[in-house]
Amino acid sequence: MAAAQKNLAKGPVARALASRWAKPAVFVLGLVPLGWMVWLGVSGGLGAEPVAEAVRQSGLWALRLLLVALAVTPLRILTGQAGLARFRRMIGLFAFFYALLHVSVYVGVDQFFDWAAVWKDIVKRPYITVGMGAFVILTALAATSTNGMVRRLGGRRWKALHKAVFLAGAAGCVHYVMLVKGWQYPPFVYAAILLGLVALRYTKSPAAGRLSPSYRT
Amino acid sequence: FQAPLTVSPKDPKMDAQTPMKSATSYNNFYEFGTDKTDPSENAGTLRTRPWEIAVDGDVGKPTTFGIEDLLAFPLEERVYRLRCVEGWSMVIPWVGFPLAELLKRVDPTGNAKYVAFQTLSDRSQMPGLKYPVLQWPYVEGLRMDEAMHPLTILAVGMYGETLPNQNGAPVRLVVPWKYGFKSIKSIVRITLTQDQPPTSWNRSQPREYGFYSNVNPEVDHPRWSQATERRVGEFSRRKTLPFNGYGEEVASLYAGMDLRKNY
């Protein structure tokens, strides 16, 4: 296994992941949903209710990118591509960025900074309470995402704190399940993917066993 | 069509008509999918000719009306506000006739206290029926006096044209003082009953959607506020009016009722 990993690490994929262009490329990819939303906005593609659609799209992208960030480590283990790890922080920060956009459009455009109405929503409506909970967690994680903060908190405490990302993911999924009307399946697809990613971390495959120290972070 | 009839346009700004393109591309019609654009994209498969509505139950003369019979009623234009339970609203010029005119033709008996409505439920025409979003067919109901109220109409057109499929062709109910989901689309059956009939959203979430479902800014939906709404095409929210602004006409129907309980 270790030998296979070494070989893989020298393959074209590993070289691409290690390239100095890889991070800028992921950064640009992370901006694509924003660009798409702006394009829809100016071309009228957000439909008859552009505010509601902007809230919906930004929320969906926050959840999608959060799941992608959570998939990085399992994917690294499964493929043996150690080079994947260095993109995890950026993808996580993009998830936070879209969550921030989601909350900003809701507070600033949908509610037009009516803080009383927003506060009432947060305390009275469970799906907004849960969604805000996810956002608070993501904010804390984004704020402590720098190397300096890792150093200041100490590795062990930092890791413990950043496990809360699963809680944020779960809250995001629950938020989505709770806000739709009737029995709709798309929110459950996101929840199932999250559960799958969590299950992967706690499955003890022989390979994972060997790699376990970093696997559970 | 007869001379256009416009109902209570007290504030001309408030009642600016929603662009037809918005009213025909932003729809809730879950039989064709749950996204707002699904009905306009998928409802092409709905066959609206021939079409029949069976009217039965506690009536002296059970009758099946063909679409030609419905179009033979004197048609009027009614410009109504439509308030969706989700917190958006539109102003739509409907073309139709009072439901009361149809009900009078079938001779309701003294037992008829409620009117039950049913939407078409055909998997070959309605792709959304594959998903158990709601229990199909979609059903709705009104109390007899609500059904006989002059504001309650059966619509066969909008914006001076034949009703588009995504808006509930060929014939739908429009009850302007209630949340939009009460205005059931693509009706195939109307049954007069003695007992209060089941309604789809109430059956799905009784705590969230009552039988009456009158527009009421004081009674919040458990998951969001009903105090404000955004008129489609506008930027900021506006205050929601009791009975969607039709209180003068309909509030007396609910005299003595606790509308917090009977939401």
Short mmCIF file of C-alpha atoms in Angstrom, two decimals:
data_model
loop_
_atom_site.label_atom_id
_atom_site.label_comp_id
_atom_site.label_asym_id
_atom_site.label_seq_id
_atom_site.Cartn_x
_atom_site.Cartn_y
_atom_site.Cartn_z
CA MET A 1 0.00 0.00 0.00
CA ALA A 2 2.71 2.44 0.94
CA ALA A 3 4.59 1.57 -2.23
CA ALA A 4 1.48 2.01 -4.34
CA GLN A 5 0.97 5.38 -2.74
CA LYS A 6 4.48 6.45 -3.54
CA ASN A 7 3.95 5.47 -7.17
CA LEU A 8 0.68 7.33 -7.31
CA ALA A 9 2.28 10.36 -5.76
CA LYS A 10 4.60 10.55 -8.75
CA GLY A 11 1.81 10.20 -11.33
CA PRO A 12 0.43 12.97 -13.49
CA VAL A 13 -2.45 13.61 -11.05
CA ALA A 14 -0.05 14.12 -8.17
CA ARG A 15 2.08 16.43 -10.30
CA ALA A 16 -1.01 18.45 -11.26
CA LEU A 17 -2.08 18.70 -7.61
CA ALA A 18 1.38 19.88 -6.62
CA SER A 19 1.61 22.42 -9.45
CA ARG A 20 1.76 26.08 -8.48
CA TRP A 21 -1.26 26.65 -10.73
CA ALA A 22 -3.45 24.20 -8.84
CA LYS A 23 -4.48 26.57 -6.06
CA PRO A 24 -5.30 29.50 -8.36
CA ALA A 25 -7.31 27.05 -10.49
CA VAL A 26 -9.35 25.86 -7.48
CA PHE A 27 -9.82 29.51 -6.45
CA VAL A 28 -11.24 30.38 -9.87
CA LEU A 29 -13.47 27.28 -9.77
CA GLY A 30 -14.80 28.41 -6.41
CA LEU A 31 -15.85 31.72 -7.96
CA VAL A 32 -17.73 30.08 -10.83
CA PRO A 33 -21.06 29.74 -8.93
CA LEU A 34 -20.84 33.44 -7.96
CA GLY A 35 -20.15 34.40 -11.57
CA TRP A 36 -23.05 32.24 -12.70
CA MET A 37 -25.40 33.90 -10.20
CA VAL A 38 -24.27 37.40 -11.23
CA TRP A 39 -24.78 36.47 -14.89
CA LEU A 40 -28.29 35.13 -14.14
CA GLY A 41 -28.99 38.29 -12.16
CA VAL A 42 -28.11 40.70 -14.97
CA SER A 43 -29.69 38.59 -17.72
CA GLY A 44 -32.98 38.10 -15.87
CA GLY A 45 -32.24 34.40 -15.45
CA LEU A 46 -33.08 34.46 -11.75
CA GLY A 47 -36.74 34.49 -12.79
CA ALA A 48 -39.76 36.34 -11.47
CA GLU A 49 -38.54 36.37 -7.85
CA PRO A 50 -34.79 37.13 -8.16
CA VAL A 51 -34.32 37.80 -4.43
CA ALA A 52 -35.76 34.44 -3.38
CA GLU A 53 -33.77 32.68 -6.10
CA ALA A 54 -30.50 34.38 -5.06
CA VAL A 55 -31.09 33.26 -1.46
CA ARG A 56 -31.81 29.73 -2.64
CA GLN A 57 -28.82 29.45 -4.99
CA SER A 58 -26.28 30.86 -2.53
CA GLY A 59 -27.56 28.52 0.18
CA LEU A 60 -27.33 25.50 -2.10
CA TRP A 61 -23.74 26.37 -3.06
CA ALA A 62 -22.74 26.82 0.58
CA LEU A 63 -24.04 23.33 1.34
CA ARG A 64 -22.53 21.78 -1.79
CA LEU A 65 -19.06 23.23 -1.13
CA LEU A 66 -19.25 22.21 2.52
CA LEU A 67 -19.85 18.63 1.38
CA VAL A 68 -16.96 18.91 -1.10
CA ALA A 69 -14.68 20.15 1.69
CA LEU A 70 -15.74 17.22 3.86
CA ALA A 71 -15.06 14.82 0.98
CA VAL A 72 -11.43 15.92 0.61
CA THR A 73 -9.98 13.74 3.36
CA PRO A 74 -11.87 10.52 2.48
CA LEU A 75 -10.95 11.10 -1.16
CA ARG A 76 -7.31 11.59 -0.20
CA ILE A 77 -7.30 8.29 1.67
CA LEU A 78 -9.16 6.37 -1.01
CA THR A 79 -7.02 7.62 -3.89
CA GLY A 80 -3.76 7.95 -2.02
CA GLN A 81 -3.39 11.47 -3.41
CA ALA A 82 -1.84 13.21 -0.44
CA GLY A 83 -1.66 16.42 -2.48
CA LEU A 84 -5.43 16.88 -2.16
CA ALA A 85 -5.10 17.98 1.45
CA ARG A 86 -3.82 21.45 0.67
CA PHE A 87 -7.09 22.44 -1.04
CA ARG A 88 -9.28 21.62 1.92
CA ARG A 89 -9.01 24.97 3.67
CA MET A 90 -9.75 26.95 0.52
CA ILE A 91 -12.84 24.87 -0.29
CA GLY A 92 -14.06 25.24 3.28
CA LEU A 93 -13.59 28.98 3.09
CA PHE A 94 -15.56 29.09 -0.14
CA ALA A 95 -18.39 27.22 1.64
CA PHE A 96 -18.28 29.95 4.30
CA PHE A 97 -18.19 32.63 1.59
CA TYR A 98 -21.42 31.33 0.00
CA ALA A 99 -23.04 30.95 3.43
CA LEU A 100 -22.12 34.59 4.12
CA LEU A 101 -23.65 35.58 0.78
CA HIS A 102 -26.77 33.56 1.62
CA VAL A 103 -27.20 35.28 5.00
CA SER A 104 -26.34 38.72 3.56
CA VAL A 105 -28.93 38.52 0.79
CA TYR A 106 -31.53 37.31 3.30
CA VAL A 107 -30.77 40.05 5.85
CA GLY A 108 -29.88 42.89 3.49
CA VAL A 109 -32.13 42.38 0.49
CA ASP A 110 -34.99 40.07 1.49
CA GLN A 111 -35.57 41.67 4.92
CA PHE A 112 -33.96 45.01 4.03
CA PHE A 113 -31.99 45.19 7.32
CA ASP A 114 -35.15 44.94 9.38
CA TRP A 115 -33.16 43.58 12.33
CA ALA A 116 -36.26 43.18 14.48
CA ALA A 117 -37.85 40.93 11.84
CA VAL A 118 -34.59 39.01 11.40
CA TRP A 119 -34.22 38.46 15.14
CA LYS A 120 -37.85 37.32 15.35
CA ASP A 121 -37.16 34.88 12.53
CA ILE A 122 -34.09 33.52 14.31
CA VAL A 123 -35.82 32.88 17.63
CA LYS A 124 -39.27 31.93 16.35
CA ARG A 125 -38.61 29.80 13.29
CA PRO A 126 -36.73 26.59 13.87
CA TYR A 127 -35.34 26.27 10.35
CA ILE A 128 -33.82 29.75 10.56
CA THR A 129 -32.52 29.05 14.08
CA VAL A 130 -30.81 25.92 12.78
CA GLY A 131 -29.49 27.70 9.69
CA MET A 132 -28.07 30.55 11.77
CA GLY A 133 -26.46 27.95 14.04
CA ALA A 134 -24.67 26.50 11.04
CA PHE A 135 -23.58 29.97 9.99
CA VAL A 136 -22.20 30.83 13.43
CA ILE A 137 -20.15 27.62 13.44
CA LEU A 138 -18.82 28.30 9.93
CA THR A 139 -17.89 31.85 10.98
CA ALA A 140 -15.92 30.55 13.95
CA LEU A 141 -14.14 27.99 11.78
CA ALA A 142 -13.34 30.56 9.08
CA ALA A 143 -12.00 32.96 11.70
CA THR A 144 -9.68 30.26 13.08
CA SER A 145 -8.61 28.91 9.70
CA THR A 146 -5.26 30.70 9.46
CA ASN A 147 -1.92 29.09 10.24
CA GLY A 148 -1.48 31.65 13.00
CA MET A 149 -4.71 30.55 14.66
CA VAL A 150 -3.72 26.87 14.41
CA ARG A 151 -0.50 27.75 16.21
CA ARG A 152 -2.21 29.89 18.81
CA LEU A 153 -4.90 27.33 19.61
CA GLY A 154 -2.53 24.38 19.48
CA GLY A 155 -3.06 21.47 17.10
CA ARG A 156 -5.20 19.36 19.37
CA ARG A 157 -7.60 22.12 20.40
CA TRP A 158 -7.79 23.37 16.83
CA LYS A 159 -8.73 19.91 15.57
CA ALA A 160 -11.37 19.49 18.25
CA LEU A 161 -12.89 22.86 17.33
CA HIS A 162 -12.87 22.14 13.63
CA LYS A 163 -14.73 18.86 14.10
CA ALA A 164 -17.72 21.18 14.50
CA VAL A 165 -17.74 21.34 10.70
CA PHE A 166 -19.80 18.14 10.79
CA LEU A 167 -22.29 19.84 13.05
CA ALA A 168 -22.49 22.76 10.61
CA GLY A 169 -23.03 20.32 7.72
CA ALA A 170 -25.76 18.50 9.63
CA ALA A 171 -27.42 21.80 10.58
CA GLY A 172 -27.26 22.90 6.96
CA CYS A 173 -29.00 19.71 5.82
CA VAL A 174 -31.65 19.94 8.55
CA HIS A 175 -32.23 23.61 7.61
CA TYR A 176 -32.87 22.53 4.01
CA VAL A 177 -35.11 19.58 4.94
CA MET A 178 -37.17 21.84 7.22
CA LEU A 179 -37.75 24.69 4.83
CA VAL A 180 -39.28 22.87 1.85
CA LYS A 181 -43.01 22.30 1.58
CA GLY A 182 -44.38 18.78 1.38
CA TRP A 183 -42.33 15.62 0.94
CA GLN A 184 -39.51 16.65 -1.42
CA TYR A 185 -36.46 14.46 -2.00
CA PRO A 186 -33.56 16.85 -2.94
CA PRO A 187 -32.75 17.86 0.69
CA PHE A 188 -32.46 14.18 1.60
CA VAL A 189 -29.89 13.64 -1.16
CA TYR A 190 -27.62 16.20 0.55
CA ALA A 191 -28.28 14.63 3.95
CA ALA A 192 -27.49 11.16 2.58
CA ILE A 193 -24.18 12.38 1.12
CA LEU A 194 -23.24 13.94 4.46
CA LEU A 195 -24.11 10.72 6.31
CA GLY A 196 -22.07 8.76 3.78
CA LEU A 197 -19.05 11.02 4.37
CA VAL A 198 -19.37 10.63 8.13
CA ALA A 199 -19.78 6.85 7.80
CA LEU A 200 -16.63 6.67 5.65
CA ARG A 201 -14.62 8.19 8.47
CA TYR A 202 -15.79 5.63 10.96
CA THR A 203 -15.44 2.61 8.68
CA LYS A 204 -12.35 0.67 9.53
CA SER A 205 -11.11 -0.63 6.24
CA PRO A 206 -7.64 -2.23 6.42
CA ALA A 207 -6.18 0.68 4.47
CA ALA A 208 -7.89 3.26 6.62
CA GLY A 209 -6.69 1.45 9.73
CA ARG A 210 -3.14 2.01 8.69
CA LEU A 211 -3.74 5.63 7.87
CA SER A 212 -6.02 6.33 10.77
CA PRO A 213 -4.12 8.99 12.75
CA SER A 214 -4.80 11.67 10.18
CA TYR A 215 -7.91 10.03 8.78
CA ARG A 216 -10.18 11.15 11.55
CA THR A 217 -9.24 14.77 11.47
CA PHE B 1 -66.34 38.55 -23.05
CA GLN B 2 -68.66 40.87 -21.23
CA ALA B 3 -67.60 44.30 -20.12
CA PRO B 4 -64.49 43.99 -17.90
CA LEU B 5 -65.21 44.07 -14.19
CA THR B 6 -62.49 45.20 -11.84
CA VAL B 7 -62.91 44.46 -8.18
CA SER B 8 -61.82 46.89 -5.44
CA PRO B 9 -58.81 48.63 -6.99
CA LYS B 10 -58.58 51.13 -4.15
CA ASP B 11 -54.89 51.87 -4.45
CA PRO B 12 -53.89 52.05 -8.11
CA LYS B 13 -50.20 51.50 -7.33
CA MET B 14 -50.94 48.49 -5.20
CA ASP B 15 -52.89 46.85 -7.96
CA ALA B 16 -50.53 47.26 -10.87
CA GLN B 17 -50.85 44.02 -12.80
CA THR B 18 -48.01 41.53 -12.60
CA PRO B 19 -46.30 41.02 -15.97
CA MET B 20 -47.87 38.04 -17.70
CA LYS B 21 -44.45 36.46 -18.18
CA SER B 22 -43.94 36.34 -14.38
CA ALA B 23 -47.42 34.96 -13.73
CA THR B 24 -46.87 32.20 -16.28
CA SER B 25 -43.29 31.25 -15.34
CA TYR B 26 -43.33 31.38 -11.51
CA ASN B 27 -45.84 28.80 -10.41
CA ASN B 28 -46.60 26.24 -7.75
CA PHE B 29 -48.23 23.27 -9.46
CA TYR B 30 -46.54 20.28 -7.86
CA GLU B 31 -48.13 17.83 -10.31
CA PHE B 32 -45.50 19.15 -12.72
CA GLY B 33 -42.56 19.49 -10.31
CA THR B 34 -41.68 21.46 -7.18
CA ASP B 35 -39.41 24.15 -8.68
CA LYS B 36 -41.13 27.40 -9.57
CA THR B 37 -40.19 27.01 -13.24
CA ASP B 38 -41.14 23.31 -13.47
CA PRO B 39 -44.82 23.88 -14.33
CA SER B 40 -44.05 26.21 -17.25
CA GLU B 41 -41.42 23.76 -18.48
CA ASN B 42 -43.37 20.52 -17.97
CA ALA B 43 -47.08 21.28 -18.26
CA GLY B 44 -47.06 20.95 -22.06
CA THR B 45 -48.09 17.32 -21.60
CA LEU B 46 -51.42 18.29 -20.01
CA ARG B 47 -54.31 17.62 -22.43
CA THR B 48 -57.05 20.16 -21.82
CA ARG B 49 -59.41 19.05 -24.60
CA PRO B 50 -61.69 17.21 -24.18
CA TRP B 51 -62.26 18.08 -20.49
CA GLU B 52 -65.09 17.40 -18.12
CA ILE B 53 -66.00 18.41 -14.58
CA ALA B 54 -68.34 16.05 -12.76
CA VAL B 55 -70.50 17.91 -10.24
CA ASP B 56 -72.17 15.57 -7.77
CA GLY B 57 -72.90 14.87 -4.11
CA ASP B 58 -75.71 16.63 -2.26
CA VAL B 59 -77.29 18.09 -5.39
CA GLY B 60 -80.68 17.69 -7.05
CA LYS B 61 -79.23 17.51 -10.55
CA PRO B 62 -75.78 15.86 -10.73
CA THR B 63 -74.25 17.17 -13.96
CA THR B 64 -71.11 16.65 -15.98
CA PHE B 65 -69.99 19.89 -17.58
CA GLY B 66 -67.82 19.75 -20.70
CA ILE B 67 -65.31 22.54 -21.24
CA GLU B 68 -67.62 23.93 -23.96
CA ASP B 69 -70.41 24.19 -21.37
CA LEU B 70 -68.10 26.11 -19.03
CA LEU B 71 -67.00 28.51 -21.75
CA ALA B 72 -70.68 29.19 -22.48
CA PHE B 73 -71.14 30.89 -19.09
CA PRO B 74 -70.99 34.72 -19.36
CA LEU B 75 -67.29 35.43 -18.84
CA GLU B 76 -65.94 38.49 -17.00
CA GLU B 77 -62.51 39.86 -16.27
CA ARG B 78 -61.56 40.07 -12.58
CA VAL B 79 -58.32 41.69 -11.46
CA TYR B 80 -57.42 40.00 -8.18
CA ARG B 81 -54.48 40.02 -5.83
CA LEU B 82 -53.03 36.54 -5.33
CA ARG B 83 -51.16 35.97 -2.06
CA CYS B 84 -49.09 32.79 -1.88
CA VAL B 85 -48.63 31.17 1.54
CA GLU B 86 -44.86 31.34 0.84
CA GLY B 87 -44.84 35.13 1.14
CA TRP B 88 -45.00 36.42 -2.42
CA SER B 89 -47.93 37.91 -4.28
CA MET B 90 -49.12 38.87 -7.75
CA VAL B 91 -51.98 40.83 -9.32
CA ILE B 92 -53.64 38.82 -12.07
CA PRO B 93 -56.47 39.66 -14.46
CA TRP B 94 -58.49 36.45 -14.52
CA VAL B 95 -61.22 35.60 -16.98
CA GLY B 96 -64.03 33.49 -15.62
CA PHE B 97 -67.44 33.36 -13.97
CA PRO B 98 -68.75 33.07 -10.42
CA LEU B 99 -68.68 29.53 -9.04
CA ALA B 100 -72.16 30.30 -7.68
CA GLU B 101 -73.52 30.31 -11.24
CA LEU B 102 -72.33 26.75 -11.79
CA LEU B 103 -73.54 25.54 -8.40
CA LYS B 104 -77.03 27.02 -8.97
CA ARG B 105 -77.37 24.83 -12.07
CA VAL B 106 -77.02 21.60 -10.08
CA ASP B 107 -79.56 22.46 -7.40
CA PRO B 108 -77.70 22.05 -4.08
CA THR B 109 -79.82 20.22 -1.49
CA GLY B 110 -80.30 21.43 2.08
CA ASN B 111 -77.57 18.99 3.15
CA ALA B 112 -74.89 20.72 1.11
CA LYS B 113 -72.68 22.52 3.64
CA TYR B 114 -69.30 22.24 1.91
CA VAL B 115 -67.88 22.00 -1.59
CA ALA B 116 -65.01 19.60 -2.33
CA PHE B 117 -62.77 20.04 -5.37
CA GLN B 118 -60.39 17.60 -7.03
CA THR B 119 -57.53 18.11 -9.51
CA LEU B 120 -56.78 15.74 -12.37
CA SER B 121 -54.38 12.99 -11.33
CA ASP B 122 -52.90 11.28 -14.38
CA ARG B 123 -49.31 10.07 -14.36
CA SER B 124 -49.13 10.04 -18.15
CA GLN B 125 -49.78 13.79 -18.23
CA MET B 126 -48.33 14.92 -14.89
CA PRO B 127 -44.69 13.93 -14.28
CA GLY B 128 -44.71 15.29 -10.73
CA LEU B 129 -47.10 12.57 -9.57
CA LYS B 130 -44.08 10.20 -9.47
CA TYR B 131 -43.03 11.90 -6.22
CA PRO B 132 -45.05 11.65 -3.01
CA VAL B 133 -44.76 15.38 -2.27
CA LEU B 134 -48.45 15.31 -1.38
CA GLN B 135 -51.11 12.64 -1.41
CA TRP B 136 -52.52 12.67 -4.96
CA PRO B 137 -54.98 13.70 -6.29
CA TYR B 138 -54.80 17.28 -4.96
CA VAL B 139 -58.02 18.15 -3.18
CA GLU B 140 -59.41 21.39 -1.77
CA GLY B 141 -62.59 22.57 -0.16
CA LEU B 142 -64.73 25.59 0.71
CA ARG B 143 -67.64 26.17 2.99
CA MET B 144 -70.87 26.59 1.02
CA ASP B 145 -71.16 30.33 1.75
CA GLU B 146 -67.53 30.86 0.66
CA ALA B 147 -68.20 28.94 -2.53
CA MET B 148 -71.34 30.99 -3.26
CA HIS B 149 -69.59 34.33 -2.55
CA PRO B 150 -69.54 36.60 -5.61
CA LEU B 151 -65.75 37.03 -5.38
CA THR B 152 -65.22 33.27 -5.81
CA ILE B 153 -64.79 32.43 -9.48
CA LEU B 154 -63.92 29.60 -11.80
CA ALA B 155 -61.28 30.94 -14.18
CA VAL B 156 -60.80 29.74 -17.73
CA GLY B 157 -58.44 32.49 -18.82
CA MET B 158 -56.01 35.20 -17.72
CA TYR B 159 -54.65 38.36 -19.34
CA GLY B 160 -57.48 38.07 -21.87
CA GLU B 161 -56.20 34.71 -23.10
CA THR B 162 -57.01 31.04 -22.60
CA LEU B 163 -55.62 29.80 -19.27
CA PRO B 164 -52.06 28.44 -19.76
CA ASN B 165 -51.53 24.84 -18.62
CA GLN B 166 -49.08 25.84 -15.86
CA ASN B 167 -51.75 28.10 -14.35
CA GLY B 168 -54.30 25.31 -14.02
CA ALA B 169 -55.89 24.90 -17.44
CA PRO B 170 -58.53 24.48 -18.57
CA VAL B 171 -60.45 25.54 -15.46
CA ARG B 172 -59.38 26.49 -11.94
CA LEU B 173 -60.78 28.02 -8.82
CA VAL B 174 -59.80 31.56 -7.72
CA VAL B 175 -60.58 32.60 -4.12
CA PRO B 176 -58.73 35.91 -3.73
CA TRP B 177 -58.96 36.30 0.07
CA LYS B 178 -57.34 32.92 0.76
CA TYR B 179 -53.77 31.72 0.29
CA GLY B 180 -53.09 30.62 -3.27
CA PHE B 181 -53.07 26.88 -2.58
CA LYS B 182 -56.83 27.04 -1.93
CA SER B 183 -57.35 28.08 -5.56
CA ILE B 184 -57.18 24.54 -6.91
CA LYS B 185 -56.11 23.98 -10.52
CA SER B 186 -57.21 21.74 -13.41
CA ILE B 187 -60.45 20.69 -11.71
CA VAL B 188 -62.13 17.41 -12.72
CA ARG B 189 -64.63 16.93 -9.89
CA ILE B 190 -66.76 19.12 -7.61
CA THR B 191 -68.68 17.36 -4.85
CA LEU B 192 -71.14 19.01 -2.47
CA THR B 193 -71.01 17.46 0.96
CA GLN B 194 -72.46 17.65 4.42
CA ASP B 195 -69.10 17.23 6.17
CA GLN B 196 -65.96 19.34 5.88
CA PRO B 197 -63.88 17.71 3.14
CA PRO B 198 -60.15 16.94 3.47
CA THR B 199 -57.74 19.44 1.87
CA SER B 200 -54.31 18.45 0.56
CA TRP B 201 -52.01 20.74 2.52
CA ASN B 202 -53.97 20.29 5.71
CA ARG B 203 -53.70 16.53 5.33
CA SER B 204 -49.94 16.86 4.80
CA GLN B 205 -49.20 19.38 7.61
CA PRO B 206 -52.29 20.05 9.76
CA ARG B 207 -50.38 22.39 12.09
CA GLU B 208 -49.28 24.61 9.21
CA TYR B 209 -52.26 24.74 6.89
CA GLY B 210 -55.83 24.96 8.18
CA PHE B 211 -59.07 24.38 6.30
CA TYR B 212 -59.88 28.09 6.04
CA SER B 213 -56.43 29.45 5.15
CA ASN B 214 -57.64 33.03 4.92
CA VAL B 215 -54.82 35.48 4.28
CA ASN B 216 -54.01 36.77 7.76
CA PRO B 217 -50.93 38.81 8.72
CA GLU B 218 -51.65 38.09 12.41
CA VAL B 219 -51.40 34.32 12.15
CA ASP B 220 -47.87 33.24 11.22
CA HIS B 221 -47.12 30.11 9.31
CA PRO B 222 -45.15 28.03 11.85
CA ARG B 223 -42.05 28.25 9.65
CA TRP B 224 -42.21 31.85 8.47
CA SER B 225 -43.96 35.15 9.12
CA GLN B 226 -47.07 36.13 7.19
CA ALA B 227 -46.86 39.80 8.21
CA THR B 228 -45.27 40.89 4.92
CA GLU B 229 -45.10 39.80 1.32
CA ARG B 230 -43.11 40.69 -1.74
CA ARG B 231 -45.12 41.60 -4.81
CA VAL B 232 -43.42 39.75 -7.66
CA GLY B 233 -41.42 42.26 -9.69
CA GLU B 234 -40.92 44.60 -6.74
CA PHE B 235 -37.85 44.90 -4.57
CA SER B 236 -38.98 45.60 -1.02
CA ARG B 237 -41.64 43.85 1.02
CA ARG B 238 -45.08 45.28 1.73
CA LYS B 239 -47.47 44.66 4.58
CA THR B 240 -49.92 41.81 4.07
CA LEU B 241 -53.56 42.84 4.49
CA PRO B 242 -56.19 40.83 6.38
CA PHE B 243 -58.24 38.77 3.92
CA ASN B 244 -55.71 39.92 1.29
CA GLY B 245 -57.43 43.32 1.26
CA TYR B 246 -60.92 41.88 0.64
CA GLY B 247 -62.09 42.19 4.24
CA GLU B 248 -64.89 44.60 3.39
CA GLU B 249 -66.40 41.96 1.12
CA VAL B 250 -65.75 38.76 3.08
CA ALA B 251 -65.02 39.44 6.77
CA SER B 252 -68.72 38.99 7.62
CA LEU B 253 -68.51 35.33 6.54
CA TYR B 254 -66.38 34.69 9.62
CA ALA B 255 -68.27 36.79 12.17
CA GLY B 256 -67.93 35.26 15.63
CA MET B 257 -65.20 32.84 14.56
CA ASP B 258 -61.76 32.79 16.19
CA LEU B 259 -59.54 33.08 13.14
CA ARG B 260 -56.44 32.16 15.14
CA LYS B 261 -58.02 28.80 15.83
CA ASN B 262 -59.71 28.47 12.46
CA TYR B 263 -56.62 29.46 10.49
#
